[in-house]
Coordinates of C-alpha atoms and ligand atoms in Angstrom, one line a residue:
X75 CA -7.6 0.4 -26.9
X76 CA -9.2 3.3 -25.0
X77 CA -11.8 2.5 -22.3
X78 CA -13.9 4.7 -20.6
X79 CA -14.2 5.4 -16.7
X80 CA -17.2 5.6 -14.8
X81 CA -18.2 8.0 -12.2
X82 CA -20.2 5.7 -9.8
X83 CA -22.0 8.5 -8.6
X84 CA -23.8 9.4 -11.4
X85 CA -22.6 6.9 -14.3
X86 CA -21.2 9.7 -16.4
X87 CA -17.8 9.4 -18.2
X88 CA -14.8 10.8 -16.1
X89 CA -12.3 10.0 -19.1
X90 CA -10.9 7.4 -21.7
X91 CA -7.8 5.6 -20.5
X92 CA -5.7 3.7 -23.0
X93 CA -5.1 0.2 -21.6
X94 CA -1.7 -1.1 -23.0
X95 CA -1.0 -4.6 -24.4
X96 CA 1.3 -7.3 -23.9
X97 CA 4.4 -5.6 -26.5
X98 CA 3.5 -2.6 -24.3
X99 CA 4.1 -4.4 -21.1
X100 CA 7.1 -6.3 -22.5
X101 CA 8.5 -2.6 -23.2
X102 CA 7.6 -1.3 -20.2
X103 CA 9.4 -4.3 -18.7
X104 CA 12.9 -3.7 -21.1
X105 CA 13.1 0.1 -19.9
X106 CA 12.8 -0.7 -15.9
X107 CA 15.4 -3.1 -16.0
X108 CA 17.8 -0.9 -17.2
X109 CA 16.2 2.2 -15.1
X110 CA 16.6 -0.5 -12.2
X111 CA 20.7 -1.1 -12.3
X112 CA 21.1 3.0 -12.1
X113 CA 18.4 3.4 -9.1
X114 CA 20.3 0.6 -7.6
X115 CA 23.3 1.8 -7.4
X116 CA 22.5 5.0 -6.3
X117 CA 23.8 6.1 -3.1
X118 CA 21.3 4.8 -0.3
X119 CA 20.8 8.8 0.6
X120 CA 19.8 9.4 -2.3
X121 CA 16.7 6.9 -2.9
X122 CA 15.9 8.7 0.2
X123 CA 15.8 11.9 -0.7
X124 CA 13.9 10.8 -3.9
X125 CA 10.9 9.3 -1.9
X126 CA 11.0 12.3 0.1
X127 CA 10.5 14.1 -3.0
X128 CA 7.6 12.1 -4.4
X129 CA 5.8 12.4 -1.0
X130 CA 6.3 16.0 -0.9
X131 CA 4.9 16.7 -4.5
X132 CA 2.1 14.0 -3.3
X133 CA 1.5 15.7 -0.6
X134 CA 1.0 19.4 -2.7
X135 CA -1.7 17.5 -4.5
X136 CA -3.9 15.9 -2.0
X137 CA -6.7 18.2 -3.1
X138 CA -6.6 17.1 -6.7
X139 CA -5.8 13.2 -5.8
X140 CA -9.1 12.9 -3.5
X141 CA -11.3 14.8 -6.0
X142 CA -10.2 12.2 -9.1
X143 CA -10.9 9.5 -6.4
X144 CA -14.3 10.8 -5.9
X145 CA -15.2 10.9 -9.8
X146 CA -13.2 7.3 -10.3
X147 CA -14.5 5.5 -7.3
X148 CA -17.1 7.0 -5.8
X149 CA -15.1 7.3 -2.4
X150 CA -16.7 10.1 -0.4
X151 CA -14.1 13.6 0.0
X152 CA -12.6 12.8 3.3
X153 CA -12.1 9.7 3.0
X154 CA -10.4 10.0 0.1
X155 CA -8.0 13.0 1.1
X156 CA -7.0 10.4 4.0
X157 CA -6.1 7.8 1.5
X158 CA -4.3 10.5 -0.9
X159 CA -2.3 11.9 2.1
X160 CA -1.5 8.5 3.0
X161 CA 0.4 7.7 -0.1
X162 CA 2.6 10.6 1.2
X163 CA 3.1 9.3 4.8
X164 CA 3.7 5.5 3.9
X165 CA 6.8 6.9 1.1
X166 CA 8.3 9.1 3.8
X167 CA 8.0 6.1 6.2
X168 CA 9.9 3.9 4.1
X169 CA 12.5 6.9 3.0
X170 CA 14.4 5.8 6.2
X171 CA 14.8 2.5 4.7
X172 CA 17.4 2.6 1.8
X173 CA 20.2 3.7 4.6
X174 CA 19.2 1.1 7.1
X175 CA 18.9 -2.0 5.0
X176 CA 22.2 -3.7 6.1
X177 CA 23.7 -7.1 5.9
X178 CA 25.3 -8.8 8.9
X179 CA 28.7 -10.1 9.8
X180 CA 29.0 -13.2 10.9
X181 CA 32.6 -15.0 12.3
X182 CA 32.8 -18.4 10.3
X183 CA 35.7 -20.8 10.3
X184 CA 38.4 -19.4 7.8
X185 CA 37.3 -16.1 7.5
X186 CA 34.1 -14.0 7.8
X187 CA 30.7 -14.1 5.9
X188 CA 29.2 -10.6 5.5
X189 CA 25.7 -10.5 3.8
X190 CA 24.1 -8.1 1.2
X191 CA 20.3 -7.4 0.9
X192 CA 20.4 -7.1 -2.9
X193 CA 17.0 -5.9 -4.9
X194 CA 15.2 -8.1 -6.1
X195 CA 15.5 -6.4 -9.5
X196 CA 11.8 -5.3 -11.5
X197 CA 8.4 -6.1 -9.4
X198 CA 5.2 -5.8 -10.6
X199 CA 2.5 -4.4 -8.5
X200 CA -1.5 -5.1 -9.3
X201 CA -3.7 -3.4 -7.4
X202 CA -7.5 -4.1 -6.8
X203 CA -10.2 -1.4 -7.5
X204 CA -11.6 -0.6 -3.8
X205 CA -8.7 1.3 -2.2
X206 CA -6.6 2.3 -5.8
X207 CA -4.1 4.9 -3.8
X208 CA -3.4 3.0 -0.5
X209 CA -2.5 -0.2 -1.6
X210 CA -0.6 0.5 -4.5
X211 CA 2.0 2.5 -2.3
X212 CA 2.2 -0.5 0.1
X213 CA 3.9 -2.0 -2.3
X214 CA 5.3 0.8 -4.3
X215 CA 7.1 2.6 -1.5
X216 CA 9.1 -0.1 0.1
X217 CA 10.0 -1.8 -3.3
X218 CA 11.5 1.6 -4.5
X219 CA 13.1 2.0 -1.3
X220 CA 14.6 -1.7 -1.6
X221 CA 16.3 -0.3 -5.0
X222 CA 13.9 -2.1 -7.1
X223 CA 12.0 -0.9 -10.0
X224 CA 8.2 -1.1 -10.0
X225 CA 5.5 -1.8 -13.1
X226 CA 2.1 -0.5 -10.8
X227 CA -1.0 -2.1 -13.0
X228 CA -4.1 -0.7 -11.3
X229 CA -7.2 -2.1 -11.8
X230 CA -9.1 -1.8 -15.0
X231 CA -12.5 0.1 -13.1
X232 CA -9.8 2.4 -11.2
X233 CA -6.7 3.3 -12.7
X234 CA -7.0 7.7 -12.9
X235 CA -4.9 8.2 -9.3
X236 CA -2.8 5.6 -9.8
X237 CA -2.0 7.4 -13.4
X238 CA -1.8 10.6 -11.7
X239 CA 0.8 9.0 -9.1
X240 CA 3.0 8.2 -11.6
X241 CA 3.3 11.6 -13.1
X242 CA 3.2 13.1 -9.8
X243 CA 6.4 10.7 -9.0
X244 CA 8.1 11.7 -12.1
X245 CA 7.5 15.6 -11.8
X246 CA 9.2 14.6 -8.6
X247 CA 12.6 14.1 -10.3
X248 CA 12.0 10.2 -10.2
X249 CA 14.1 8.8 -13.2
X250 CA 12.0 7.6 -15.7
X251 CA 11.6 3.6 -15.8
X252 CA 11.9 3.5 -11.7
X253 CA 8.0 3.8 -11.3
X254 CA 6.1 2.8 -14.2
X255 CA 2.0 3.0 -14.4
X256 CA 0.8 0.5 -16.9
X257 CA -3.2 0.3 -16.9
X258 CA -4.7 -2.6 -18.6
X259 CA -6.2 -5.7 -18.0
X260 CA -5.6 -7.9 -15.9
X261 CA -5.6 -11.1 -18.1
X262 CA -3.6 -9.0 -21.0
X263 CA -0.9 -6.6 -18.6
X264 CA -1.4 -8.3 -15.0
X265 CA -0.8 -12.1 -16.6
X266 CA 2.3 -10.6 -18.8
X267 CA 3.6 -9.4 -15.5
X268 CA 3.4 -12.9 -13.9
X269 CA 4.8 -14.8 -16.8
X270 CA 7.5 -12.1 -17.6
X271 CA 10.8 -14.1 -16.9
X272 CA 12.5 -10.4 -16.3
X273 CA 9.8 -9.5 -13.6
X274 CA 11.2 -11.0 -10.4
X275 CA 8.6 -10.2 -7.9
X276 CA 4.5 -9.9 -7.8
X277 CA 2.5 -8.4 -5.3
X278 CA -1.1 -8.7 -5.9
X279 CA -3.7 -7.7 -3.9
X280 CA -7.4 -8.4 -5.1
X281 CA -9.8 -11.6 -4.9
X282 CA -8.6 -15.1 -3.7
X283 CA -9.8 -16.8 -7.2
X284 CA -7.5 -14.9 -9.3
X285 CA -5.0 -14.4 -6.2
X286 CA -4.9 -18.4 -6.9
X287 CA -4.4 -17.5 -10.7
X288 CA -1.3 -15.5 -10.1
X289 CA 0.4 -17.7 -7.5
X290 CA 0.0 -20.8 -10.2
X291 CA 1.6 -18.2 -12.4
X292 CA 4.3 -17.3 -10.6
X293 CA 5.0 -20.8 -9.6
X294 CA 6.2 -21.4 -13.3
X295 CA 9.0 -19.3 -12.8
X296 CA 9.2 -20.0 -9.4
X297 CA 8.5 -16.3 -8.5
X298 CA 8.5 -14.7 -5.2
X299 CA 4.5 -13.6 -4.3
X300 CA 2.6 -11.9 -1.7
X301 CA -0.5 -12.4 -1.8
X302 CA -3.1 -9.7 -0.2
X303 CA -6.7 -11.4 -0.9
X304 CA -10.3 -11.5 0.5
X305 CA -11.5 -11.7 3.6
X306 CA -14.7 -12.4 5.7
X307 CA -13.9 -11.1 9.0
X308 CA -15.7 -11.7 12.4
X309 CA -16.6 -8.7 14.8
X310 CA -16.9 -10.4 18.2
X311 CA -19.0 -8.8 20.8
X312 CA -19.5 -10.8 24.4
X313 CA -21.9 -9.3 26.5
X314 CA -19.7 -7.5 29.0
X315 CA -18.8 -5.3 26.1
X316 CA -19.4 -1.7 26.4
X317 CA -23.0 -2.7 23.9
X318 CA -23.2 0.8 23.3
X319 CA -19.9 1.7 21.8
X320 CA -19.4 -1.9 19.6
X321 CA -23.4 -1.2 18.3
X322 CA -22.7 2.7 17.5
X323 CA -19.2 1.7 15.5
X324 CA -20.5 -1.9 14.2
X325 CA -21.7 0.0 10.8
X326 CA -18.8 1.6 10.2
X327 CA -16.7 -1.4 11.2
X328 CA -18.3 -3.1 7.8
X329 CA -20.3 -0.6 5.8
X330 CA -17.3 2.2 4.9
X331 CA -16.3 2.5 1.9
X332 CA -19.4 1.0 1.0
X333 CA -18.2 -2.3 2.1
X334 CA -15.7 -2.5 -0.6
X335 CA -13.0 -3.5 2.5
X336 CA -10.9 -6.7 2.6
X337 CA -11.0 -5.9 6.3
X338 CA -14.8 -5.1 6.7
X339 CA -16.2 -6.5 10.0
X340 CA -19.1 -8.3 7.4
X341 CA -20.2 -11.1 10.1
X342 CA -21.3 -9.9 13.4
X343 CA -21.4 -12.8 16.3
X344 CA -23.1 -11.8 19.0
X345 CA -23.1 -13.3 22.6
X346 CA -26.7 -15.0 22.6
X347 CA -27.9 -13.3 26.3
X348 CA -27.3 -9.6 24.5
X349 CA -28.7 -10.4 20.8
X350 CA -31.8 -8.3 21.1
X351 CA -30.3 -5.9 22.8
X352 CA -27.4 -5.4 20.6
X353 CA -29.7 -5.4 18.0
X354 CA -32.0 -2.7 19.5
X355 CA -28.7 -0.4 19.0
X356 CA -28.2 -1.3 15.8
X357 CA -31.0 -0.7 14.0
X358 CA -30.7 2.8 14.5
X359 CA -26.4 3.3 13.9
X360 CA -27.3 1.6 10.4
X361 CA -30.5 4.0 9.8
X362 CA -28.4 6.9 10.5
X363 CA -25.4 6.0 8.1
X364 CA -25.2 8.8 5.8
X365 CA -25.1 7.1 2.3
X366 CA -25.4 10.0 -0.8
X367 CA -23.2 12.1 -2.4
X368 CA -19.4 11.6 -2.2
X369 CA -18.7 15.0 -2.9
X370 CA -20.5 16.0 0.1
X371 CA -18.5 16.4 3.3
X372 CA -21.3 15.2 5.6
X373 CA -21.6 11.8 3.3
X374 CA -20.3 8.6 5.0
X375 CA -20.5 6.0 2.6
X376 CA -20.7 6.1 -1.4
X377 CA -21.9 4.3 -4.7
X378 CA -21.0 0.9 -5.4
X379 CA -17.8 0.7 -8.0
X380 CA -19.5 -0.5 -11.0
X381 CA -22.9 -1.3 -12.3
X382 CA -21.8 -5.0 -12.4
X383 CA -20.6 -5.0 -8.7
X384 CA -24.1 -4.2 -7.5
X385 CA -25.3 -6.7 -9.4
X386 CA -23.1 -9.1 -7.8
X387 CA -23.8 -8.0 -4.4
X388 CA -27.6 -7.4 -4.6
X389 CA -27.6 -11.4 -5.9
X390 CA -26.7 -12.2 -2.2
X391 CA -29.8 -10.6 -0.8
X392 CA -32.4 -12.7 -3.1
X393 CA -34.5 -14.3 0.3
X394 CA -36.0 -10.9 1.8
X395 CA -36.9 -13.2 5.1
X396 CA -33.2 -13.1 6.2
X397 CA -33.4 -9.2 6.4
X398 CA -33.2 -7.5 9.7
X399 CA -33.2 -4.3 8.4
X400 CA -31.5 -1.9 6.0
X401 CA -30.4 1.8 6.0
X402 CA -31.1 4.1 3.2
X403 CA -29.2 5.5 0.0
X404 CA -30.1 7.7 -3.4
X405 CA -32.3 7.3 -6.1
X406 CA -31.6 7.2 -9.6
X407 CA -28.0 7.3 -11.3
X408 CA -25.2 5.7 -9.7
X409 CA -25.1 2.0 -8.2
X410 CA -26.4 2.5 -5.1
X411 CA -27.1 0.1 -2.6
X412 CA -28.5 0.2 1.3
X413 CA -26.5 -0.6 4.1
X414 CA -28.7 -3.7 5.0
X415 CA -28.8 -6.4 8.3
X416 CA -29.2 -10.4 7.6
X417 CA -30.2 -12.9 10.4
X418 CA -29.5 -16.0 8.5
X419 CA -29.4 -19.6 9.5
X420 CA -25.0 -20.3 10.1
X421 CA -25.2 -22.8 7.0
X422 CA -26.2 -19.6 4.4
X423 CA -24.0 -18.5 1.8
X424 CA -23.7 -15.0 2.8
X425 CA -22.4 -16.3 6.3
X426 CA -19.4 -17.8 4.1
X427 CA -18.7 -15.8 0.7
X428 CA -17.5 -12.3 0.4
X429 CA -20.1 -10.2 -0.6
X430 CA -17.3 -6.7 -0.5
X431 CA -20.6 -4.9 -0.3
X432 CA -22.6 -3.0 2.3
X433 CA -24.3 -6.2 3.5
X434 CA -23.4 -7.5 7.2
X435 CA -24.5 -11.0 8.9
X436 CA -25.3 -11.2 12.8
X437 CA -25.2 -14.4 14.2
X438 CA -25.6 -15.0 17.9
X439 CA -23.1 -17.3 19.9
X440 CA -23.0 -19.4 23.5
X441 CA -19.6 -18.7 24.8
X442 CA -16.2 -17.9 24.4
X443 CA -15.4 -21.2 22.6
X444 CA -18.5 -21.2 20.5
X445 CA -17.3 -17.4 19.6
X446 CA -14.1 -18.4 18.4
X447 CA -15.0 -21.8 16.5
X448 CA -17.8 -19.3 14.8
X449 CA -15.1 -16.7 13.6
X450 CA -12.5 -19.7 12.4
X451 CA -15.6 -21.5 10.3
X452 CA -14.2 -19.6 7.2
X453 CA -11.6 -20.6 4.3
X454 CA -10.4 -16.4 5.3
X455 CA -8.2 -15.1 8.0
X456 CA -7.9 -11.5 7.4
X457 CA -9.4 -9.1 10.1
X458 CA -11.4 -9.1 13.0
X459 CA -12.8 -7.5 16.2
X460 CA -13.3 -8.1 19.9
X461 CA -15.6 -6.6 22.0
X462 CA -15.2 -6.7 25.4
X463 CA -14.2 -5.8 29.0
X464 CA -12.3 -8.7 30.1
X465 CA -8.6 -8.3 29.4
X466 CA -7.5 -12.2 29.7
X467 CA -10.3 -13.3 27.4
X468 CA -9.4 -10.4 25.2
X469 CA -5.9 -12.0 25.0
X470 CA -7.1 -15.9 24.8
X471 CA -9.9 -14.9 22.1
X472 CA -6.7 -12.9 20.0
X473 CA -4.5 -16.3 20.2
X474 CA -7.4 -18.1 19.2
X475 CA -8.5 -16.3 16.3
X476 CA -6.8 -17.1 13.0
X477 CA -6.8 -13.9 11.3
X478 CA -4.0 -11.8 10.7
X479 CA -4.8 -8.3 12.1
X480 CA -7.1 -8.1 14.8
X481 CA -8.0 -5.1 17.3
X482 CA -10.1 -5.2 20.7
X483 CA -12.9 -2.8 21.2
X484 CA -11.9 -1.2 18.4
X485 CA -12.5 -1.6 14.1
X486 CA -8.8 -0.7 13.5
X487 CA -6.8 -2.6 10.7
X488 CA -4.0 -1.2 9.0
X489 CA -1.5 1.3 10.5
X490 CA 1.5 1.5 8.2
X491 CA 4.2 0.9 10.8
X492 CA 2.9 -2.2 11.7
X493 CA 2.7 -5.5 9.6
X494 CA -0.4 -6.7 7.6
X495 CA -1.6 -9.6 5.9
X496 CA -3.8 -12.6 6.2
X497 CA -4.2 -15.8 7.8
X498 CA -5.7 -19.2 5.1
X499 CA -6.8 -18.1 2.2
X500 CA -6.8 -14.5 2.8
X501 CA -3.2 -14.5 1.5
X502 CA 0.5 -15.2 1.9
X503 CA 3.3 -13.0 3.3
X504 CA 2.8 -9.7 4.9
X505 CA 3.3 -6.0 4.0
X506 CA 3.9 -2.6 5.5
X507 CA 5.4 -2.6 9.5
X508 CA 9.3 -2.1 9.3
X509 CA 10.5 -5.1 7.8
X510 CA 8.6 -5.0 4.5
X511 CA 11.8 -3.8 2.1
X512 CA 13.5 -7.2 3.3
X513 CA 10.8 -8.8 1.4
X514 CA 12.0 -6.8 -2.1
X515 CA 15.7 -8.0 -1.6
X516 CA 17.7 -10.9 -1.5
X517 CA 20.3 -11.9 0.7
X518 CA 23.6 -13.2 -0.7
X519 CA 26.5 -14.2 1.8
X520 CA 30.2 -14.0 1.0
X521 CA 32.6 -15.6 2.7
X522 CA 36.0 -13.6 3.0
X523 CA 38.7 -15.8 3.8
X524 CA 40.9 -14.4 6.7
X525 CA 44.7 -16.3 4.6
Ligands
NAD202 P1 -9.6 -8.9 -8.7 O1 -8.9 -10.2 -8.3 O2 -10.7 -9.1 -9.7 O3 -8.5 -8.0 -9.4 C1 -7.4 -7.5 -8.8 C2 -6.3 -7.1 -9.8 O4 -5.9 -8.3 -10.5 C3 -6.8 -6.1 -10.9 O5 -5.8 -5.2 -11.2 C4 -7.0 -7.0 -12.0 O6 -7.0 -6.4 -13.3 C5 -5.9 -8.0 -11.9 N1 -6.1 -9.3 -12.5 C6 -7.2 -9.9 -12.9 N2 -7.0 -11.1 -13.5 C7 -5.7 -11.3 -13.5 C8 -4.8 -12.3 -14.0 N3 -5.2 -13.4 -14.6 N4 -3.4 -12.1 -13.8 C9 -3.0 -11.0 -13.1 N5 -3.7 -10.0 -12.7 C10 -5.1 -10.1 -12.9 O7 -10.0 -8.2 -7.4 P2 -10.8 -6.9 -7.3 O8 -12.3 -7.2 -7.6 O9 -10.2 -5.7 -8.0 O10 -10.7 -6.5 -5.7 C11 -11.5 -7.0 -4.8 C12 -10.9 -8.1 -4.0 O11 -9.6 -7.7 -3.5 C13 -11.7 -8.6 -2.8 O12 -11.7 -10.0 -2.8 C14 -10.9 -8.0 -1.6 O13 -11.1 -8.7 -0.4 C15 -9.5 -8.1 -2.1 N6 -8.7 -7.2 -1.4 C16 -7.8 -7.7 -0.5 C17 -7.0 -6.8 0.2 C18 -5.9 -7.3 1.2 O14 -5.1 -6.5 1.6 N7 -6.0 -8.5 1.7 C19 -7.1 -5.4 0.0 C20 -8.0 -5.0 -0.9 C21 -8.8 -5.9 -1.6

């Protein structure tokens, strides 16, 4: 079955992809099992020196990668050079791995127990539409580096770099049946993945309904899972913050990519005394966000994914009176959508749901306990922000939070050499940081007797 891919920009047809089927995913499955036990037992140096390779041919190709994730996704250029050169960092991060994944030695009675971290054996990886590049390599590169074979399904609006990586990696000299990229959809390809006896691991990254979907799934075959899923994160600003600095970096805390960010800073509470200031500043950081063409280098924030994505966004903003204010964007083709401020009672639905569009809620707060009751009153614990000058409250209002990955006067989320995940149901387990190959092995012990 060939489906056609969007360009979000301007709706026209960037190419057909032919999205396999189950007996295409059950093949799939068949030839990395058997390309598994060779990558395995290949000598830890050189896995290595096979990432290496893939990140240096990734690396020769950023150009290319961020100008198909412009036409696929609508991602303006320099953002998506960043995430293209990223798939090239994050391998050659985790090429140090395959030589440094050891067992332990441990004196028992009798003899001596020495432990193996074994791979897991084939893991599927589905990926989510808004960051196709990035988060399939968080799980592709430690996998491969674990000795396990990876089936990547990207997501059915998204797949083109994701295709592209997979050519790139075999170009690289990466046996075939190591990396495999199987587009399709997700209740044909990512549900055969789940079910598939012979597929040992999932990670899934996309929304918490079907995030639910796979871990029932996987549960069947009592199936290891990590979990990456939405989020609905609070940006806290008390009012000895530096106002200027958390107003002028508030819209691009929540509004880049458009929005489409499990870590977007989409509810803004606000220290009551400083609301209408705070707001004052603003207004004008979200007028000036420069929404328009992703090809453009001066363009901060593109189209919408889909036609059906606006849609579903735009149905959150159907009671004008809880507008603040919105920012501007294009005319005419693409699914464009303003960068736009609600003041809504804390009861609304848009204080609660992820939108995963440019839409942010502010909310004004008493104190320091009111902040952080505010920013736990959500069924997600992903991200989050604290603005402020105090250092001990900084701390307290950290321990308090229940989010995985927080930063203080500052938006940052994911760094690859640190770990990230969520809190609730913003997912389970946590990836990237220097421990994430453990989670594609499995430790056996064997006891040596010493008679
Ligand atoms: P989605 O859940 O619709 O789809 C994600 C992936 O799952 C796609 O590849 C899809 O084809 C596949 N899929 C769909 N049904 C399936 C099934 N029954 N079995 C197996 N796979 C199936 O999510 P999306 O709309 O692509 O992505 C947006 C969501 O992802 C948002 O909720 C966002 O917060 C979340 N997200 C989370 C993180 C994180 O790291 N926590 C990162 C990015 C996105």
């Amino acid at each position: 079955m060939s489906t056609a891919i969007i360009n979000p920009a301007d709706e026209t047809v960037v190419a057909h992809v032919e999205f396999a089927d189950r007996e295409a995913t059950d093949a799939a499955v068949a030839r990395a099992v058997v390309a598994q036990r060779a990558w395995a037992a290949l000598a830890p140096a050189a896995r290595a020196a096979h990432l290496r390779a893939i990140a240096d041919m990734v690396e020769a190709h950023v150009p290319e990668l961020a100008d198909l994730e412009v036409a696929n996704a609508g991602h303006p250029i320099g953002q998506a050079r960043g995430e293209a050169q990223a798939v090239a960092d994050v391998l050659r991060y985790y090429a140090a791995t395959p030589e440094r994944l050891t067992g332990s030695q441990i004196p028992v009675a009798g003899g001596w127990d020495v432990t193996f971290c074994e791979p897991i054996g084939v893991v599927g990886v589905i990926s989510p539409w808004n960051f196709p590049l990035p988060i399939a390599i968080w799980g592709v590169a430690p996998a491969l580096a674990a000795g396990c074979a990876v089936i990547l399904k990207p997501a059915e609006w998204t797949p083109l770099t994701s295709i592209r990586l997979g050519e790139l990696a075999r170009e690289a000299g990466l046996p075939e049946g190591v990396l495999t990229v199987l587009p399709g959809r997700g209740d044909v390809v990512g549900e055969r993945l789940v079910s598939h006896p012979e597929v040992r691991k999932i990670v899934f990254t996309g929304s918490t309904a079907t995030g639910r979907r796979v871990m029932a799934g996987c549960a069947e075959n009592i199936k290891p899972v990590t979990l990456e899923l939405g989020g609905k994160s609070a940006n806290i600003v008390f009012a000895d913050a530096d106002l200027e600095l958390a107003a002028a970096s508030a819209p691009g805390g929540v509004f880049d990519n458009a929005g489409q960010d499990c870590c977007a800073r989409s509810r803004i509470l606000v220290e009551a005394r400083v609301l209408d200031r705070f707001l004052e500043l603003l207004e004008p950081a979200v007028r000036a966000v420069a929404v328009g063409d992703p090809r453009s280098e001066t363009t901060e924030v593109g189209p919408l994914v889909a036609a059906a994505h606006r849609e579903r966004v735009a149905s959150f903003v159907d009671d004008e009176s809880i507008v603040a204010f919105r920012g501007t964007c294009p005319e005419g083709p693409g699914f464009w959508y303003p960068p736009t401020v609600l003041l809504p009672p804390r009861e609304h639905r848009t204080v609660h749901e992820e939108i995963f569009g440019p839409v942010v809620v502010v909310l004004p707060f008493e104190d320091e306990a009111d902040a952080v009751a505010l920013a736990n009153d959500s069924i997600f614990g992903l991200s989050g922000s604290i603005w402020t000058r105090d250092v001990g409250r900084a701390l307290r209002v950290s321990r308090g939070v229940q989010a995985g990955n927080l930063s203080v006067n500052s938006h940052s989320s994911v760094r690859f050499s640190t770990p990230f995940g969520g809190y609730k149901q913003s997912g389970i387990g946590r990836e990237l940081g220097p421990d994430a190959p453990y989670a594609f092995t499995e430790t056996k012990n064997v006891f040596l007797a010493d008679s």
